[in-house]
Short mmCIF file of C-alpha atoms in Angstrom, two decimals:
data_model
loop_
_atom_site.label_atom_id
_atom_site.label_comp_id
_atom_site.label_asym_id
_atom_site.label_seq_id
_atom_site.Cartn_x
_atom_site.Cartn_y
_atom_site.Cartn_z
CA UNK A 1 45.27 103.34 -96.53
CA UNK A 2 44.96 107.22 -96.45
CA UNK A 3 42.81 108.10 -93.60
CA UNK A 4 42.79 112.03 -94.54
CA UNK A 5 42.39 112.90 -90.68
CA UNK A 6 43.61 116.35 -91.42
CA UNK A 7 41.10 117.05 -93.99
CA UNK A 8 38.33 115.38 -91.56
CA UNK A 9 39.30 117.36 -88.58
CA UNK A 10 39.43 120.73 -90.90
CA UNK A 11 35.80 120.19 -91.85
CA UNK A 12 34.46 118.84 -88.49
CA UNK A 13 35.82 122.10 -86.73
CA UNK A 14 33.92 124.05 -90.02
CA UNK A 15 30.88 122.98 -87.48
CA UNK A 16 31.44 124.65 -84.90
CA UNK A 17 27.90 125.03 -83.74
CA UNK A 18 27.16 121.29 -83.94
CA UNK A 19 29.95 120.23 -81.80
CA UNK A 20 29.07 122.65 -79.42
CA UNK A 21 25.16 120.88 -79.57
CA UNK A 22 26.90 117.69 -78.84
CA UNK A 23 28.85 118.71 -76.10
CA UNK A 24 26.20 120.14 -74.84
CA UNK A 25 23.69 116.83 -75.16
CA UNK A 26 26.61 114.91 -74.33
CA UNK A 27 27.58 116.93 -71.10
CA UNK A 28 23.56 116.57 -69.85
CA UNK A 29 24.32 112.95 -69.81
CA UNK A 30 27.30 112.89 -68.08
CA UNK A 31 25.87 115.35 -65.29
CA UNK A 32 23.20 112.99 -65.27
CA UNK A 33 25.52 110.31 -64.37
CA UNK A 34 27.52 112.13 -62.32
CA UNK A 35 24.49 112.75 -60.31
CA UNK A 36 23.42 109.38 -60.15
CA UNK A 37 26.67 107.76 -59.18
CA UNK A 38 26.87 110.22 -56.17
CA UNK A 39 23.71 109.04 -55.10
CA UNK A 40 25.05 105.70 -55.29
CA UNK A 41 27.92 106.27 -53.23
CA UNK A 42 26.07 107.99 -50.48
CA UNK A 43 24.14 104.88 -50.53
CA UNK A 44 26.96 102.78 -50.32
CA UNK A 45 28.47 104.67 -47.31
CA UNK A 46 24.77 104.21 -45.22
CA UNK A 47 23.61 100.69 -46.33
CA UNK A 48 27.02 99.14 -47.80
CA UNK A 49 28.66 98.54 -51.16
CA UNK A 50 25.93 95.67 -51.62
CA UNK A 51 23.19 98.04 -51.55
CA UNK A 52 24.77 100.26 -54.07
CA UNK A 53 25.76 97.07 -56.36
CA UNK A 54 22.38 96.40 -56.73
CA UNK A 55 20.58 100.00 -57.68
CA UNK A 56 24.11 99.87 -59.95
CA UNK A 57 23.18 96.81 -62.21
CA UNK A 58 19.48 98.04 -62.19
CA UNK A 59 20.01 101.09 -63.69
CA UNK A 60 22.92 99.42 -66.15
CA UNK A 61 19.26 97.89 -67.24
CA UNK A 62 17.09 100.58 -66.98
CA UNK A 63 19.36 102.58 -68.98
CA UNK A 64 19.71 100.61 -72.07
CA UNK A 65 16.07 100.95 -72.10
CA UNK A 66 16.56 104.95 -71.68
CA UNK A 67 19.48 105.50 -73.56
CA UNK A 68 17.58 104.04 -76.56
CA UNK A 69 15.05 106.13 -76.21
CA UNK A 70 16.93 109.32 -76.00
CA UNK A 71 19.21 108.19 -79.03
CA UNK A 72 15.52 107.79 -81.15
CA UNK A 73 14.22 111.36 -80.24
CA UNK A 74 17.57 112.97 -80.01
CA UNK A 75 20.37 111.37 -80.71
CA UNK A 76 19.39 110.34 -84.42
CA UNK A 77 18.35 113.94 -84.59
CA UNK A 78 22.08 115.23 -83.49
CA UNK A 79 23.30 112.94 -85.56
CA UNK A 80 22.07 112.66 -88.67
CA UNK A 81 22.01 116.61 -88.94
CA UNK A 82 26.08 117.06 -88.45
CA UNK A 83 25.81 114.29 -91.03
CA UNK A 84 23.82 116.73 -93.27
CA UNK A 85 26.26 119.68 -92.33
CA UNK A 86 29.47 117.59 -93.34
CA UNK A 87 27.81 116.25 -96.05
CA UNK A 88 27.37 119.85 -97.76
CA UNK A 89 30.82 120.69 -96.96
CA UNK A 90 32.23 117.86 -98.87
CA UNK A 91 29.96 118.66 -101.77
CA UNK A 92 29.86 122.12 -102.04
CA UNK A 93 32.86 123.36 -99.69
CA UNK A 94 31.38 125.13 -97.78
CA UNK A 95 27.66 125.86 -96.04
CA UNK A 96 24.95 128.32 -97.37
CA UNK A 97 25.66 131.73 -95.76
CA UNK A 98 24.11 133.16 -93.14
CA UNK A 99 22.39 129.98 -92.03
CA UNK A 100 21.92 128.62 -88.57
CA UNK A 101 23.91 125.29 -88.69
CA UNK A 102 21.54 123.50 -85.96
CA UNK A 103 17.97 125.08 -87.83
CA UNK A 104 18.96 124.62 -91.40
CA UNK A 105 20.93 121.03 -90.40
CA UNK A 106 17.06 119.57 -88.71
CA UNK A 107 15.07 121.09 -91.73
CA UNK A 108 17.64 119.33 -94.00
CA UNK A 109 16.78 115.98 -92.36
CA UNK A 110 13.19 116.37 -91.93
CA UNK A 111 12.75 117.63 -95.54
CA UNK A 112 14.21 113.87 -96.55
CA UNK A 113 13.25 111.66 -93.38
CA UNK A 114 10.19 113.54 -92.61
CA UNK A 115 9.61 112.02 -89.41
CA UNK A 116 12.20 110.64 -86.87
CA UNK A 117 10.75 107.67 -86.78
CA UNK A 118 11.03 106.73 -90.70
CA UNK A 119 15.09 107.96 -90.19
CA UNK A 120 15.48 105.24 -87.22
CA UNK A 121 13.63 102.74 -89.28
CA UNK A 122 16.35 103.59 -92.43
CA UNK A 123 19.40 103.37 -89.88
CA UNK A 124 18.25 100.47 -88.18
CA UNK A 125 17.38 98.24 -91.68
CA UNK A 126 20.92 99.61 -92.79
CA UNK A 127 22.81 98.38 -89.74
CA UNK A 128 20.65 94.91 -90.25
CA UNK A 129 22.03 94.66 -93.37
CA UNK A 130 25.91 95.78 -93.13
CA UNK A 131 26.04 93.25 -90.16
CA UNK A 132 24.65 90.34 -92.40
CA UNK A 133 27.31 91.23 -95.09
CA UNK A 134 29.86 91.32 -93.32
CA UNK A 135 29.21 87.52 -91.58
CA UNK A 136 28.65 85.75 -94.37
CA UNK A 137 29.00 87.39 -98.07
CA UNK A 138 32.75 89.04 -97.13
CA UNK A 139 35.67 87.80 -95.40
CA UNK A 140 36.80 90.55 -93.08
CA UNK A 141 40.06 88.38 -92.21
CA UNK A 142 41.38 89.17 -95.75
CA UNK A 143 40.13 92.73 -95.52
CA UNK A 144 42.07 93.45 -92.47
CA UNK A 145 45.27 90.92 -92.46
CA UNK A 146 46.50 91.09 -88.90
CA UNK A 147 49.63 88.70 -88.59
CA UNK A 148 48.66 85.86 -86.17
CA UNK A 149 45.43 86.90 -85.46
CA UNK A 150 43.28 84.19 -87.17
CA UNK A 151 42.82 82.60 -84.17
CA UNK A 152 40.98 85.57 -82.83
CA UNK A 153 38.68 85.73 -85.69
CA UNK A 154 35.84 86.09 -83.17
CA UNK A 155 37.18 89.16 -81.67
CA UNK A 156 38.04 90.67 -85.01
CA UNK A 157 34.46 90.44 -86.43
CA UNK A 158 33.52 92.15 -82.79
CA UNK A 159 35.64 95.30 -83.72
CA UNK A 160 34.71 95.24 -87.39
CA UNK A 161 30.84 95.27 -85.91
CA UNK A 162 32.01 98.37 -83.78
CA UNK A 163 33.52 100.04 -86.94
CA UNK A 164 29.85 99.48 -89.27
CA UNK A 165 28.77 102.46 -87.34
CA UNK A 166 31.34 104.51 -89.19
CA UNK A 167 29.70 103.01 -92.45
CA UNK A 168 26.59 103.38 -91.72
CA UNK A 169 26.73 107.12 -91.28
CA UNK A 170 28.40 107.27 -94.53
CA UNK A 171 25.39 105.88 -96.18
CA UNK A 172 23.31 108.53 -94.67
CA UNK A 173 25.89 111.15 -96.03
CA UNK A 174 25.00 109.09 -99.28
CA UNK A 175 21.25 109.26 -99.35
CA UNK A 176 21.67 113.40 -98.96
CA UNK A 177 24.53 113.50 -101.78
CA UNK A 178 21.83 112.05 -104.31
CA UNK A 179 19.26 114.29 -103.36
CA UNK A 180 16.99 111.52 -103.81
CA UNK A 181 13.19 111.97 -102.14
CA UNK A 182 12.78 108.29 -101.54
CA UNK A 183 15.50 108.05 -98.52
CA UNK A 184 14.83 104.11 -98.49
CA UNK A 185 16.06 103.56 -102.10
CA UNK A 186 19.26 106.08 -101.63
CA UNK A 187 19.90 103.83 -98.85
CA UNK A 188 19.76 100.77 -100.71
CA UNK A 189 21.91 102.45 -103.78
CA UNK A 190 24.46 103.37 -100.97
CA UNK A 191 24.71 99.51 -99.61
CA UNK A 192 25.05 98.37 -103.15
CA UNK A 193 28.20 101.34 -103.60
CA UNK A 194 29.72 99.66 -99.97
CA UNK A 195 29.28 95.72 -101.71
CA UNK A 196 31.30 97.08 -104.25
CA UNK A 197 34.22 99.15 -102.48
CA UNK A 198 33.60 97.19 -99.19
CA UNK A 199 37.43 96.25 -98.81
CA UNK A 200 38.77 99.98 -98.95
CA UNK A 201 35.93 101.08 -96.76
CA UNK A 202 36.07 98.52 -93.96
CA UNK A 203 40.00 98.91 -93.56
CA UNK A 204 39.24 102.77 -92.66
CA UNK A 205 36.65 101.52 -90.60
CA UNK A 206 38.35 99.40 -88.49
CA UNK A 207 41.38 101.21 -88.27
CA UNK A 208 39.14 104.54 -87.03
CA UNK A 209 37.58 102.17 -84.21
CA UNK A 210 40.67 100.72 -82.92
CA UNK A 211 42.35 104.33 -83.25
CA UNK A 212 39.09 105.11 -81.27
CA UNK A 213 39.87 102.51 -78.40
CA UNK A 214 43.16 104.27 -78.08
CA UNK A 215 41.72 107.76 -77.76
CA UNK A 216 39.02 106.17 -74.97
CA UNK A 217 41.94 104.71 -72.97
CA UNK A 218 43.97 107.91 -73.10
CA UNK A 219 41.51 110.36 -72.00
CA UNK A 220 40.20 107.83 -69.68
CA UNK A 221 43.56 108.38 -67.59
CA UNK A 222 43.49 111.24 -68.25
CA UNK A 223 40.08 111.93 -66.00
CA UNK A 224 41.22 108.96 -63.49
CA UNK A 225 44.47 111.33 -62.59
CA UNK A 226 42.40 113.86 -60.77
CA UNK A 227 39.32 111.42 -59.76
CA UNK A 228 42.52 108.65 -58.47
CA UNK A 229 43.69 111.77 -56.14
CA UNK A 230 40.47 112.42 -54.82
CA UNK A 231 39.54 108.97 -54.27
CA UNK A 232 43.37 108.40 -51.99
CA UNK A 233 41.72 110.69 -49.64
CA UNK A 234 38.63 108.64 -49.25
CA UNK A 235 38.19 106.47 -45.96
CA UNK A 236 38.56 103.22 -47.09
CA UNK A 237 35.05 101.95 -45.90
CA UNK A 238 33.87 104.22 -48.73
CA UNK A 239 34.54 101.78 -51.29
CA UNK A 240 31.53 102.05 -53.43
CA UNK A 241 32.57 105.78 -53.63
CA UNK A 242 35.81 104.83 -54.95
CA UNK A 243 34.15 102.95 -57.41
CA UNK A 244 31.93 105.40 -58.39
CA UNK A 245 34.97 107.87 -59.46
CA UNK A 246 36.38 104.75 -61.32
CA UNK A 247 33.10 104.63 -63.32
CA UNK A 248 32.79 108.19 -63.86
CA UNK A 249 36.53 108.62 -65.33
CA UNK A 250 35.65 105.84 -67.92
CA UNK A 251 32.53 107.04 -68.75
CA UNK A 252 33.74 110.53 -69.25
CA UNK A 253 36.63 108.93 -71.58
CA UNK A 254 33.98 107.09 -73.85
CA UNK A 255 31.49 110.93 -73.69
CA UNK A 256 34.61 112.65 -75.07
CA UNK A 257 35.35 109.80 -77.63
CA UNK A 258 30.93 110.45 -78.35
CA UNK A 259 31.81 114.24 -78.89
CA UNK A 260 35.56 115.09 -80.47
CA UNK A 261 36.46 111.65 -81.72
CA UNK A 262 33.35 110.35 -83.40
CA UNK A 263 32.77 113.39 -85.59
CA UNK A 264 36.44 113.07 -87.12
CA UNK A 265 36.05 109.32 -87.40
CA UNK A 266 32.78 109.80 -89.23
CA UNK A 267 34.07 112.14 -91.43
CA UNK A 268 37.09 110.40 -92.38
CA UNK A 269 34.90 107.24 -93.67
CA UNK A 270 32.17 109.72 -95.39
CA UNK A 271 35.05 111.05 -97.30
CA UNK A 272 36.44 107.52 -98.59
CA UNK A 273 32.89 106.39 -99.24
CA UNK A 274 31.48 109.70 -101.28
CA UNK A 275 35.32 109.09 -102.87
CA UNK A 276 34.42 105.74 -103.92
CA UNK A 277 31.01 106.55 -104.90
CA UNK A 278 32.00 109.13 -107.53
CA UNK A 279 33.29 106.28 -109.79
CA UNK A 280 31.12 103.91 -109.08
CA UNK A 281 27.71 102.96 -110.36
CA UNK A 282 25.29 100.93 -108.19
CA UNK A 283 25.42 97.27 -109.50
CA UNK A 284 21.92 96.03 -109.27
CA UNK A 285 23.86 92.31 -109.59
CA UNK A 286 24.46 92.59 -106.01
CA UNK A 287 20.75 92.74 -105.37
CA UNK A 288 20.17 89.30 -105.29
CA UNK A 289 23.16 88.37 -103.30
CA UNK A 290 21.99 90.49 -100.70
CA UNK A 291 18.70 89.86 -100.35
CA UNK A 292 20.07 85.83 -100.36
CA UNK A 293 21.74 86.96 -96.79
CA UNK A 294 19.55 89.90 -95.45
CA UNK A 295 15.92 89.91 -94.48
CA UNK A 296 16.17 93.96 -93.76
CA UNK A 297 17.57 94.68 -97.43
CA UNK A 298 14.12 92.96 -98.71
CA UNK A 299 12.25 95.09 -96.24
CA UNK A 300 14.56 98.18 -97.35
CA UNK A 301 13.81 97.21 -101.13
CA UNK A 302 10.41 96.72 -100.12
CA UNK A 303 10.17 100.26 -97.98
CA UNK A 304 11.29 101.94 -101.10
CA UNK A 305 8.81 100.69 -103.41
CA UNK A 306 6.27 101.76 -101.45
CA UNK A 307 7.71 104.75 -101.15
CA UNK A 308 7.83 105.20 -105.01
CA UNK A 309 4.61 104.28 -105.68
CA UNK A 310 4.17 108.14 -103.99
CA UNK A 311 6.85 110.80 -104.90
CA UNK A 312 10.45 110.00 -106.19
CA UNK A 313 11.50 113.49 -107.05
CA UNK A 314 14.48 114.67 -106.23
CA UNK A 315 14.56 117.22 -102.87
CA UNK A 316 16.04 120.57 -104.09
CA UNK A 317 18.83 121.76 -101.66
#
């Protein structure tokens, strides 16, 4: 299992400007939640840790709510579009010259999604429909054969969930490899090219995510040092405060997994997927399975007939 993280991290730092936008996205948030938890100690410190517990667990709701939004109108945006810059590396080695990465990386996307919306619809159905494969159609246990671990099957098909992200961006990298106009059916070529590689694919996977937990963990201690000194100097009726520094070590951990890990990973598993996809023709055999196991690949198949009852023709680069 060749996880060419050399190659991935060589093209990654190629865009420079895009990992710059995502620390900079990334590092709003965190200030945001830096913010926020300092509120929530000072609150804790006036009306007690139960006070703070609560406005805590509200905004742990609140913010699913917000963070989903945010990941539709920018995220998907950020996203997809260092997609579209990697993407042209691989292909073509290199970008067109003189171009802004961030302006020429959003016109890529919008000249195939054309609207945000329709490119949260096409990740969402292909999430749907990875997930559904991968419960009933394959057997992850024999795609990843952990010694002693088939008692924990439950867990396992928890981290290979966690690792379909990975995937799913590579079929996005797929739909602007075939330059094809109607994004819905490039999507559903590029889950037919995973049915048929899926065991190669899903061991990267899943070794990137756990390699992922490690990097979390690491730079999570990393943060706590300095936060852990800080919070020894804290009275200890400040409690919710110490808490607060706890939180805010972990989450900056998982932001800089979001900004230098997740890039790398993503790349590593586009490159093993386009790899795969270069000798190997879309089986429409699989069709059937699928749609046997996945109500979003029949609205997918569905989505692109409707869109090729319009235009079909391929986008020029």
């Amino acid at each position: 299992m060749a996880l060419q993280l050399g190659e991935a991290m060589g093209i990654v730092m190629r865009t420079n400007a895009y990992l710059f936008y995502r620390a900079m996205v990334y590092g709003v948030l965190v200030v945001g939640v830096a913010v926020f938890l300092g509120f929530l100690a000072l609150i804790g410190s006036v009306f007690g840790g139960g006070a703070a517990a609560v406005l805590f667990f509200l905004a742990l709701l609140a913010g699913g709510f917000g963070f989903k939004l945010l990941r539709e109108y920018v995220l998907y945006l950020l996203q997809a579009g260092h997609i579209a810059l990697i993407t042209e590396i691989v292909e073509n080695g290199s970008l067109p010259a003189g171009i802004s990465q961030t302006s020429w990386a959003k016109e890529r996307v919008m000249s195939y999604f054309r609207e945000v919306s329709v490119l949260a619809l096409v990740d969402q159905l292909i999430k749907g429909v990875l997930t559904s494969l991968n419960r009933t159609l394959f057997n992850v246990m024999q795609a990843v054969p952990i010694p002693a671990l088939e008692g924990l099957a439950s867990i396992v098909q928890r981290i290979v969930t966690f690792s379909l992200t990975y995937i799913d961006e590579s079929v996005i990298a797929y739909t602007f490899r075939t330059k094809n106009a109607n994004v819905f059916d490039a999507a559903k070529s590029g889950i037919l090219i995973y049915c048929q590689s899926w065991k190669p694919l899903l061991k990267n996977a899943v070794a990137l995510t756990l390699l992922s937990y490690v990097f979390v963990v690491v730079t999570t201690i990393v943060f706590m040092i300095p936060f852990g000194a800080v919070a020894l100097f804290l009275p200890p009726s400040w409690a919710f405060a110490k808490f607060a520094l706890f939180a805010l070590a972990l989450f900056l951990g998982i932001s800089a997994k979001w900004i230098l890990f997740d890039p790398v990973a993503c790349t590593s598993t586009l490159l093993t997927f386009l790899k795969e996809a270069e000798s190997t023709t879309p089986d429409p055999a699989w069709e059937s399975r699928i749609e046997a196991v996945s109500d979003q690949f029949r609205t997918l198949k569905a989505k692109a007939s409707e869109m090729g009852q319009g235009r079909v023709n391929a986008v020029q680069p």
